[in-house]
XYZ file of C-alpha atoms in Angstrom:
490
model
C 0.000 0.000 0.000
C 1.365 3.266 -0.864
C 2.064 5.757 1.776
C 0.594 8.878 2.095
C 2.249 12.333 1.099
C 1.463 15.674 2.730
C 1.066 18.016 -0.022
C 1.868 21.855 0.513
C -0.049 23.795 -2.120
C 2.050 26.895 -1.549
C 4.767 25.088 -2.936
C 3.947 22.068 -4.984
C 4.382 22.008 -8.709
C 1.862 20.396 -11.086
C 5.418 17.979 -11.884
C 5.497 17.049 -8.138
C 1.696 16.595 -7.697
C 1.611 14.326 -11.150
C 4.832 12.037 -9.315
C 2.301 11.640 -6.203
C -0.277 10.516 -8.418
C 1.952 8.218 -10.025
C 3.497 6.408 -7.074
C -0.085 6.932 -5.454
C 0.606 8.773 -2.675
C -2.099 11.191 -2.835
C -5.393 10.935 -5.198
C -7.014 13.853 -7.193
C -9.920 13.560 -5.060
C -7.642 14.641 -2.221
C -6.063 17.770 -4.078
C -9.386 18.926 -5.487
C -10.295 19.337 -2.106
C -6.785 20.864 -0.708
C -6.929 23.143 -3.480
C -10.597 24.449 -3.144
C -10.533 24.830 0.872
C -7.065 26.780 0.158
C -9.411 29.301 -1.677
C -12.271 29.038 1.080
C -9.468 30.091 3.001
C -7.738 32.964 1.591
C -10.152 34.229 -1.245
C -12.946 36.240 0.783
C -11.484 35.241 4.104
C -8.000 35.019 5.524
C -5.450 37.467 3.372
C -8.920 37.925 1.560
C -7.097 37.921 -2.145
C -10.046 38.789 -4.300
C -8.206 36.092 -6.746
C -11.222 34.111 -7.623
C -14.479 35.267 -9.347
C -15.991 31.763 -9.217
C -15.210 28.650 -7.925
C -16.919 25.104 -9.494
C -19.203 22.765 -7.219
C -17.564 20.835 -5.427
C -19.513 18.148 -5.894
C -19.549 18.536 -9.489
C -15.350 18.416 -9.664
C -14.774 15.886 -7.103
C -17.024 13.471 -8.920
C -14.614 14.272 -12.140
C -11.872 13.489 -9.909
C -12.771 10.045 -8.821
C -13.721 9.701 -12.639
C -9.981 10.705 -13.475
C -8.093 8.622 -10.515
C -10.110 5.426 -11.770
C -8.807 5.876 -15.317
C -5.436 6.633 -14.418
C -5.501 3.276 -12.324
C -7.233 1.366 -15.304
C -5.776 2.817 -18.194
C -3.240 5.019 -17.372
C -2.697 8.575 -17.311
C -3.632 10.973 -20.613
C -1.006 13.431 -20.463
C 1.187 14.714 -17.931
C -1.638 17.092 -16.418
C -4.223 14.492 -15.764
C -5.627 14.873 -12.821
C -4.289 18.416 -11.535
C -6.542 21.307 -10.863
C -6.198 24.374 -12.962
C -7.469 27.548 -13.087
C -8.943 29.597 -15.880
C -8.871 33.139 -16.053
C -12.417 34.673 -16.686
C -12.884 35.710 -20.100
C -11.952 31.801 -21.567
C -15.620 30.388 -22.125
C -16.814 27.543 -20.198
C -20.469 27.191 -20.390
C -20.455 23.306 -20.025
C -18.436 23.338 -17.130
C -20.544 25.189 -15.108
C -18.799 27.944 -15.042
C -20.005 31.358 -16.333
C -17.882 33.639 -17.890
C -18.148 37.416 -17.024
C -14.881 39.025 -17.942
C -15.137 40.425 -14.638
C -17.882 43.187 -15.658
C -21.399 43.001 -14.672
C -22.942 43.597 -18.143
C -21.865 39.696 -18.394
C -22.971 38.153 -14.868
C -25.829 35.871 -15.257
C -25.205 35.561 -18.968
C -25.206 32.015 -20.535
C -22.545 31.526 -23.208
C -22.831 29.117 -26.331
C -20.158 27.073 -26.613
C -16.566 26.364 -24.653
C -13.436 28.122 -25.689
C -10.998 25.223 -27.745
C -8.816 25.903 -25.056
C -10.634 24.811 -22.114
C -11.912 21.941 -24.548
C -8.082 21.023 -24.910
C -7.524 21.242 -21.401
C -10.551 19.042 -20.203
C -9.523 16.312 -22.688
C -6.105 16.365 -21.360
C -7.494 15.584 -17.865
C -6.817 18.744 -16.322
C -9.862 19.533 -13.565
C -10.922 23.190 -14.168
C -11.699 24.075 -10.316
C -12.611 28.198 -10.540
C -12.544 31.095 -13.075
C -9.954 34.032 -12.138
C -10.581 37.428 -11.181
C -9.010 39.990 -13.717
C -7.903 43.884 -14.602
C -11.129 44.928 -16.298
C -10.041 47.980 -17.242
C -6.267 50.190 -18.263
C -5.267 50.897 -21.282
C -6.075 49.280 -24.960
C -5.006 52.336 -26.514
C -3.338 54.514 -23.466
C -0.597 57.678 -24.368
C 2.331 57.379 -21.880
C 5.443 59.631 -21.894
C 8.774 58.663 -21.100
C 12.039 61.242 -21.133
C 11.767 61.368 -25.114
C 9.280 59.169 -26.610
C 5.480 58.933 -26.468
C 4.479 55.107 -25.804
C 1.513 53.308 -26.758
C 0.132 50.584 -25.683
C -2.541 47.866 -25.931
C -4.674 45.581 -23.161
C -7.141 43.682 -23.250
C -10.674 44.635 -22.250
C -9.823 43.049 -19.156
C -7.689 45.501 -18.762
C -9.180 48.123 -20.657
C -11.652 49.743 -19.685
C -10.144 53.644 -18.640
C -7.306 55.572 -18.012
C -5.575 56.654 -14.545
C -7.027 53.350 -12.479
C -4.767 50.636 -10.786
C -4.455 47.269 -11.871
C -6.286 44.389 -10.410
C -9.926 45.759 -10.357
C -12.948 44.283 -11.471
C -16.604 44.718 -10.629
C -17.511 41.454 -10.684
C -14.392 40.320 -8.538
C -13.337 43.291 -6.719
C -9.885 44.776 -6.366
C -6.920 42.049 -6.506
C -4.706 41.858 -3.436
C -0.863 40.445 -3.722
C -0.663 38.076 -1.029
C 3.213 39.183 -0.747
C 2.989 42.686 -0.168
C 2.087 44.145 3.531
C -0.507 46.577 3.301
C -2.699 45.646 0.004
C -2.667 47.442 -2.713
C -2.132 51.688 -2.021
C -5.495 53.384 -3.878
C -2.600 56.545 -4.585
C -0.168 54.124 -6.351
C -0.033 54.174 -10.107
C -1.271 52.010 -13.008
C 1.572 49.135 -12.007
C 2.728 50.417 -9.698
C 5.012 48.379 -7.096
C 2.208 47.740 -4.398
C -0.361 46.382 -7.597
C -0.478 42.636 -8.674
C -0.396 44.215 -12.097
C -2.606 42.909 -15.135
C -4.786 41.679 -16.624
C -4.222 38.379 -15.702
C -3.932 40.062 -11.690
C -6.325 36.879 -10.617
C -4.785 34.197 -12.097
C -0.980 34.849 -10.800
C -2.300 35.692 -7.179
C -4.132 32.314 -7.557
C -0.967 30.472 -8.783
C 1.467 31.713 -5.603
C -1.204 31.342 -2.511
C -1.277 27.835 -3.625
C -4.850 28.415 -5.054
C -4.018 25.813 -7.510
C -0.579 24.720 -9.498
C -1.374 26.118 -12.492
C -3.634 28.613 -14.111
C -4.413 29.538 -17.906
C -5.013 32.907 -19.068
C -4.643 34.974 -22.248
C -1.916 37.882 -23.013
C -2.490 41.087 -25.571
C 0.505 43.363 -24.222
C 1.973 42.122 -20.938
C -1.090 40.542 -19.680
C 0.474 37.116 -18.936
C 3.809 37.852 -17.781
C 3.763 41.176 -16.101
C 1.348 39.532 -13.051
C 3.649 36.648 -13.264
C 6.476 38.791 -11.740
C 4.458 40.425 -9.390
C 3.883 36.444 -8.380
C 6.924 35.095 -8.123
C 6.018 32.747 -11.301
C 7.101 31.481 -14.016
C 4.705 31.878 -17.114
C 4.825 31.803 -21.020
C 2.958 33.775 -23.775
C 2.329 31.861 -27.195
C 3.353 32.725 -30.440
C 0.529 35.375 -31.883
C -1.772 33.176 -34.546
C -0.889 29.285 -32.824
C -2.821 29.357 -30.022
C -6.472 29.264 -30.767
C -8.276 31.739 -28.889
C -12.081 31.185 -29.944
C -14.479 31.780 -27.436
C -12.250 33.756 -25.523
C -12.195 37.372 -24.927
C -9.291 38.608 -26.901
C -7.264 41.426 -26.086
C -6.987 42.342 -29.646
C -7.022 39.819 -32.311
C -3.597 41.388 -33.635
C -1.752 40.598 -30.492
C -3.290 37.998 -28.544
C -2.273 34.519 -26.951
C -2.817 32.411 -24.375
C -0.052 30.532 -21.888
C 0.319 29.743 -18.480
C 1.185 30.754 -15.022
C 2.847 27.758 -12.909
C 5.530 27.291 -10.194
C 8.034 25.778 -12.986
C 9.274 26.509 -16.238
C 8.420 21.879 -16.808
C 4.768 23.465 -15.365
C 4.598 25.811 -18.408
C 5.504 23.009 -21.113
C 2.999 20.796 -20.144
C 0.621 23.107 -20.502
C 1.999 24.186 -24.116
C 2.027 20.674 -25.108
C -1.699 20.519 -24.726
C -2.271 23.778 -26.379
C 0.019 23.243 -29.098
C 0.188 19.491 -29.431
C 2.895 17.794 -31.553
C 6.055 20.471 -30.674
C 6.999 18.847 -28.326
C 8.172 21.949 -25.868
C 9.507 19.957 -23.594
C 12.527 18.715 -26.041
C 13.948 22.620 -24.547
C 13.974 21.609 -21.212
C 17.727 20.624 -21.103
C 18.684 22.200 -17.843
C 21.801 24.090 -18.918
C 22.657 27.265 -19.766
C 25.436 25.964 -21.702
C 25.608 27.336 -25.433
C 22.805 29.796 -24.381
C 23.448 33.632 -25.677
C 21.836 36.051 -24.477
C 21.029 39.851 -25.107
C 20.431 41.746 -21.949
C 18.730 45.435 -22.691
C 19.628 47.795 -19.809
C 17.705 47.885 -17.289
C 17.623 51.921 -16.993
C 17.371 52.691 -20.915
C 13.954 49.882 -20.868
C 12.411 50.886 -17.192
C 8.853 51.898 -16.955
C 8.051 55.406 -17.513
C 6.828 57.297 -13.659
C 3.148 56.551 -15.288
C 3.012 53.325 -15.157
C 5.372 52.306 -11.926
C 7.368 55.262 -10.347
C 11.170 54.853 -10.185
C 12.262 53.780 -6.358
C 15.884 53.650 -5.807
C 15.186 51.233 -2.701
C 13.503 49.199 -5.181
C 15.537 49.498 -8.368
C 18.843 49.235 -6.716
C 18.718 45.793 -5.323
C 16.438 45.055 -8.943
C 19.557 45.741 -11.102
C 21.969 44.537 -8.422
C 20.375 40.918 -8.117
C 19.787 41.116 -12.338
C 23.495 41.630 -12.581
C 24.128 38.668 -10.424
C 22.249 36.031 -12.435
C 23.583 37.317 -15.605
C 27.471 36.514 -13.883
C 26.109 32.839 -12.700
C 24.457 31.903 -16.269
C 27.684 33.199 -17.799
C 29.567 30.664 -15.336
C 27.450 28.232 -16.000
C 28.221 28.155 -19.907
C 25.947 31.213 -21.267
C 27.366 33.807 -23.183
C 25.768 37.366 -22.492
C 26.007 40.255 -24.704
C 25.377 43.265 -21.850
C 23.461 46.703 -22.879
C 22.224 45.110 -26.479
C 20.937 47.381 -28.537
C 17.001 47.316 -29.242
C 14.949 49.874 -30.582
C 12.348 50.944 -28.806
C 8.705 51.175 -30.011
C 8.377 54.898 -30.561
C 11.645 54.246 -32.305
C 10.352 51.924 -34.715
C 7.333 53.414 -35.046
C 9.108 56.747 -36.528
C 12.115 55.101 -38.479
C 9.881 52.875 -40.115
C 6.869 55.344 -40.148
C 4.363 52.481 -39.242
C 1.203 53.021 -37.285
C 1.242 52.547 -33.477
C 0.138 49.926 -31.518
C -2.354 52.132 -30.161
C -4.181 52.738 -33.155
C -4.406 49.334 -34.296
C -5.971 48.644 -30.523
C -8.360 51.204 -30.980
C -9.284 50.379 -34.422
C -9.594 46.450 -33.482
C -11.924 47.402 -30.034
C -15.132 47.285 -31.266
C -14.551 44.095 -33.334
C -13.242 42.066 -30.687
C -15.583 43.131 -28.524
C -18.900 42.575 -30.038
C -17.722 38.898 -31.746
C -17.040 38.191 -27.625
C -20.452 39.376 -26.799
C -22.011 37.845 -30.061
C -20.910 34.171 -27.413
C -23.698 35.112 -25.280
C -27.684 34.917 -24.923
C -27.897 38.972 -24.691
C -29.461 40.305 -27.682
C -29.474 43.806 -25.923
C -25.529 43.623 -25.391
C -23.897 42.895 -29.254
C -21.616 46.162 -29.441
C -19.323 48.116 -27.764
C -21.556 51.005 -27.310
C -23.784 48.617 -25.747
C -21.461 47.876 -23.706
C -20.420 51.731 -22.995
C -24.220 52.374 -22.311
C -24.699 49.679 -19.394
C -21.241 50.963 -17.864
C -22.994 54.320 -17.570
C -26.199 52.963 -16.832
C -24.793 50.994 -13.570
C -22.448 54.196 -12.967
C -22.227 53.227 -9.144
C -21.251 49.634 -9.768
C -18.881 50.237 -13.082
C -17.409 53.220 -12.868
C -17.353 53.825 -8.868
C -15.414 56.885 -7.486
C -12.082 55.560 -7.194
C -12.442 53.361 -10.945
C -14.400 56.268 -12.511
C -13.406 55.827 -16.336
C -14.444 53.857 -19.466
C -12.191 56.710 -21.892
C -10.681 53.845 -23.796
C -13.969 51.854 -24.753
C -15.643 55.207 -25.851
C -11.945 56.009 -27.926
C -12.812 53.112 -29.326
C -16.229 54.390 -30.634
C -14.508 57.514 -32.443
C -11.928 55.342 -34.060
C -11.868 56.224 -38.040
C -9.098 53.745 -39.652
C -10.134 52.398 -42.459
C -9.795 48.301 -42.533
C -7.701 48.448 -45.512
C -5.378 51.032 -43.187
C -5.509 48.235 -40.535
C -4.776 45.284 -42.465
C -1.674 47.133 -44.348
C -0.469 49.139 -41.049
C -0.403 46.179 -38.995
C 1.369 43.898 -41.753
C 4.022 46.781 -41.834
C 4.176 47.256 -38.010
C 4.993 43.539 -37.752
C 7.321 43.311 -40.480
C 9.317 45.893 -38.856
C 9.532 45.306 -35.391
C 10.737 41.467 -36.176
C 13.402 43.323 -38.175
C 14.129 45.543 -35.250
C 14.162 41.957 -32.953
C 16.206 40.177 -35.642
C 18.642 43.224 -36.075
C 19.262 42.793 -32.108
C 20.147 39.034 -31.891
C 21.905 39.472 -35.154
C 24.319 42.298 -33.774
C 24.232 40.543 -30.040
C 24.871 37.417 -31.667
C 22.246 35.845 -29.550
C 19.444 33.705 -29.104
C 17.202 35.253 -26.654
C 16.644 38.716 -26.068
C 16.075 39.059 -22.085
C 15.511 42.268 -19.636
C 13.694 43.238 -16.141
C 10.261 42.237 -15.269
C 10.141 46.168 -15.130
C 10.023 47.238 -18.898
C 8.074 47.624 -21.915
C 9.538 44.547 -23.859
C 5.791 42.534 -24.021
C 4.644 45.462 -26.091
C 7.963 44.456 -28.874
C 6.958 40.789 -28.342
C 3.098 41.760 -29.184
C 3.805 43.430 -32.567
C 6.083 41.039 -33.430
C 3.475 38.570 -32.347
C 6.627 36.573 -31.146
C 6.458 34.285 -27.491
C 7.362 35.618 -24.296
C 8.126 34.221 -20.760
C 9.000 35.508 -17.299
C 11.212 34.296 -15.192
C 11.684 34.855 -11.085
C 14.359 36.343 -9.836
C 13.268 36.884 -5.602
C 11.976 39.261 -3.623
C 12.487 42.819 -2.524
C 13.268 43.886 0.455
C 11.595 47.423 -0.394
C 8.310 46.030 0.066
C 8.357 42.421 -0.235
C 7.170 41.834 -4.174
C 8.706 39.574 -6.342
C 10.762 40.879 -9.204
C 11.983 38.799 -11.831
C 13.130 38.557 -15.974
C 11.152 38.834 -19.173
């Protein structure tokens, strides 16, 4: 008889749990019902983490769970995730699990929607147990102006994530406001967009879910940042697909020129397995040699690539360990067999944008905004809610709710509504905007003579990755000591 294994869901990897089921130590019974009394715990109680929108029944999951631990006794398991509780973040479809889907604003709560996204479908069939929905960012900035020293910056987000200007990340009507479980204090209601006491977003839910042990691994989608950013702020590791691979039907996309979907897990092995059912057939984790030998690397400096003040204000208590701690990974890859190419030269996005005269990010968001979001609400059994300024009605109809003192603005969903590119200006400008930021990418490995382009958690570089439509990851690095956050790589 097999003995029985303690398992600590603060620190367990979906890897470990799959060896427990293996040697059956513990069943999937057992860590459906770890898992959901963790988020009894902490979600609305405890550290009260706002993490969660929804959570399935119990009965309904544990039943799938004996279902799963007799076929992995009979017949063996169906991939390496079979059996392990996930998470999905809120705006991935799910109507067949039970689970609604309200992309954390109310003008979806209640709503029925018509069919599962492919991924959750993938997921399911891999044997993954889908115990809650995530809480989200449901509003910052899809098309958003931000200055730094000498360049304007634009970026895009997803409607989870944006919904108005000057708000903090982490908020949601539906969910409430996001709390990191690291940082002492919550979140400060004066700090800025992302700034250092915010879980930053969208995917705010999903990474606070991942690191208090909420469950090992949760699924989410990424438009600019989305994925990774919260990752950091989580002490996680995470990965963004490549732009086009992923199928995101029945989802609600960010922008259909920039989004993905990937995961947020407690181990790089985490991440693969969830590519592998995603993307089956590439065989991810082939990569997972476990040496840094032969790896080059470009590392953009940290200083030239920070966030501008408007998104997270520079703190030299913060940035100086940051760097310092940066600097001494870079010296133990290189020891280890990597070759590193220091202060690489990348051009920015405003720097693109004007050598290359392309259009900006931002006005392919804004021109994409009302597309995306009425084919998201065309998924659901509203025929009052089918367009954006539907949707910017019932914000201002449920002011109170929606747009609350302290979350007062929708400015990027009506921006959306005045948008006048033309779709043959959209199709062409984003074609060219593409093109040249890969050559911009390309140029930098080329001259770096590297593989990987890497940089702080602290930086712009998802917004490159999104026009390029190219993967990106995150990496952590530890903690701060100015207020306890993580801080990590992209």
């Amino acid at each position: 008889m097999a003995r029985k294994h303690t398992v600590d869901v603060l620190t367990a990897t979906a890897s470990d749990l799959r060896n427990l089921l293996d040697s059956g130590e513990v069943s999937s019974v057992k860590l459906v019902g770890l898992y959901l009394d963790q988020i009894a715990r902490h979600n609305k109680q405890g550290l009260m983490l706002n993490a969660m929108i929804s959570t399935a029944s119990a009965d309904h999951v544990l039943e799938e769970a004996r279902m799963l631990d007799t076929e992995r006794a009979q017949k063996g398991r169906r991939s390496n995730l079979h059996g392990i509780p996930i998470i999905l973040k809120d705006l991935i479809c799910t109507p067949s699990f039970g689970l609604e889907t309200t992309a954390g604003s109310l003008a979806l709560k209640g709503l029925n929607a018509t069919e599962d996204a492919p991924i959750a479908t993938l997921l399911r069939e891999a044997g993954c147990i889908v115990i809650g929905k995530s809480n989200l960012s449901v509003r910052g900035q899809i098309a958003s102006n931000m200055f730094t020293r000498h360049h304007k910056i634009d970026m895009v987000w997803e409607w989870a994530n944006s919904k108005g200007f000057g708000v903090t990340s982490g908020w949601s009507a539906v969910g409430g406001q996001i709390q990191s479980p690291y940082v002492k204090g919550g979140v400060d209601p004066e700090d800025t967009w992302m700034g250092h006491s915010t879980p930053a977003g969208s995917s705010s839910g999903s990474a606070v879910a991942t690191a208090a042990g909420f469950a090992p691994l949760t699924i989410r989608s990424e438009a600019d940042g989305s994925i990774v950013q919260p990752a950091i702020r989580a002490g996680a590791y995470s990965l963004k697909g490549t732009v086009g691979d992923v199928i995101m039907k029945g989802t609600q996309s960010g922008g259909a020129a920039f989004d993905s979907a990937g995961p947020i897990g407690k181990s790089a092995e985490d991440c693969v397995d969830v590519m592998d059912i995603l993307l089956p057939g590439r065989d991810f984790g082939s990569h997972l040699t476990k040496s840094w030998n032969g790896i080059r690397i470009a590392y953009l400096d940290y200083k030239t690539w920070q966030f501008p003040d408007s998104v997270c204000k520079k703190t030299p208590a913060f940035d100086t360990q940051h760097e310092l701690e940066m600097l001494e990974a870079l010296k133990k890859v290189e020891s280890l067999g990597a070759q590193v190419t220091y202060d690489a030269c990348l051009m920015s996005l405003p720097e693109i944008t004007e050598k290359y005269k392309t259009v900006t990010i931002g006005e392919i968001g804004r021109h994409q905004l009302a597309f995306v979001i009425s084919r998201f609400l065309g998924l659901f059994n509203n025929p009052q809610l089918r367009t954006l300024q539907d949707l910017v009605t019932f914000n201002k109809e449920h002011a109170a709710e929606e747009l609350p003192l302290d979350q007062p603005s929708q400015q990027v969903l009506e921006n959306g509504l005045n948008d006048n590119m033309t779709d043959e200006k959209y199709y062409s400008g984003l074609a060219h905007l593409r093109q040249s930021v890969r050559h911009a990418v390309h140029l930098c490995l080329e001259e770096s003579n590297a593989d990987v382009i890497m940089t702080s958690g602290e930086t712009l570089l998802p917004s490159i990755a999104a026009c390029a439509g190219y993967p990106i990851g995150s990496v952590p690095l530890g903690f701060s000591t100015y207020n306890g956050r993580p801080l990590g790589w992209k």
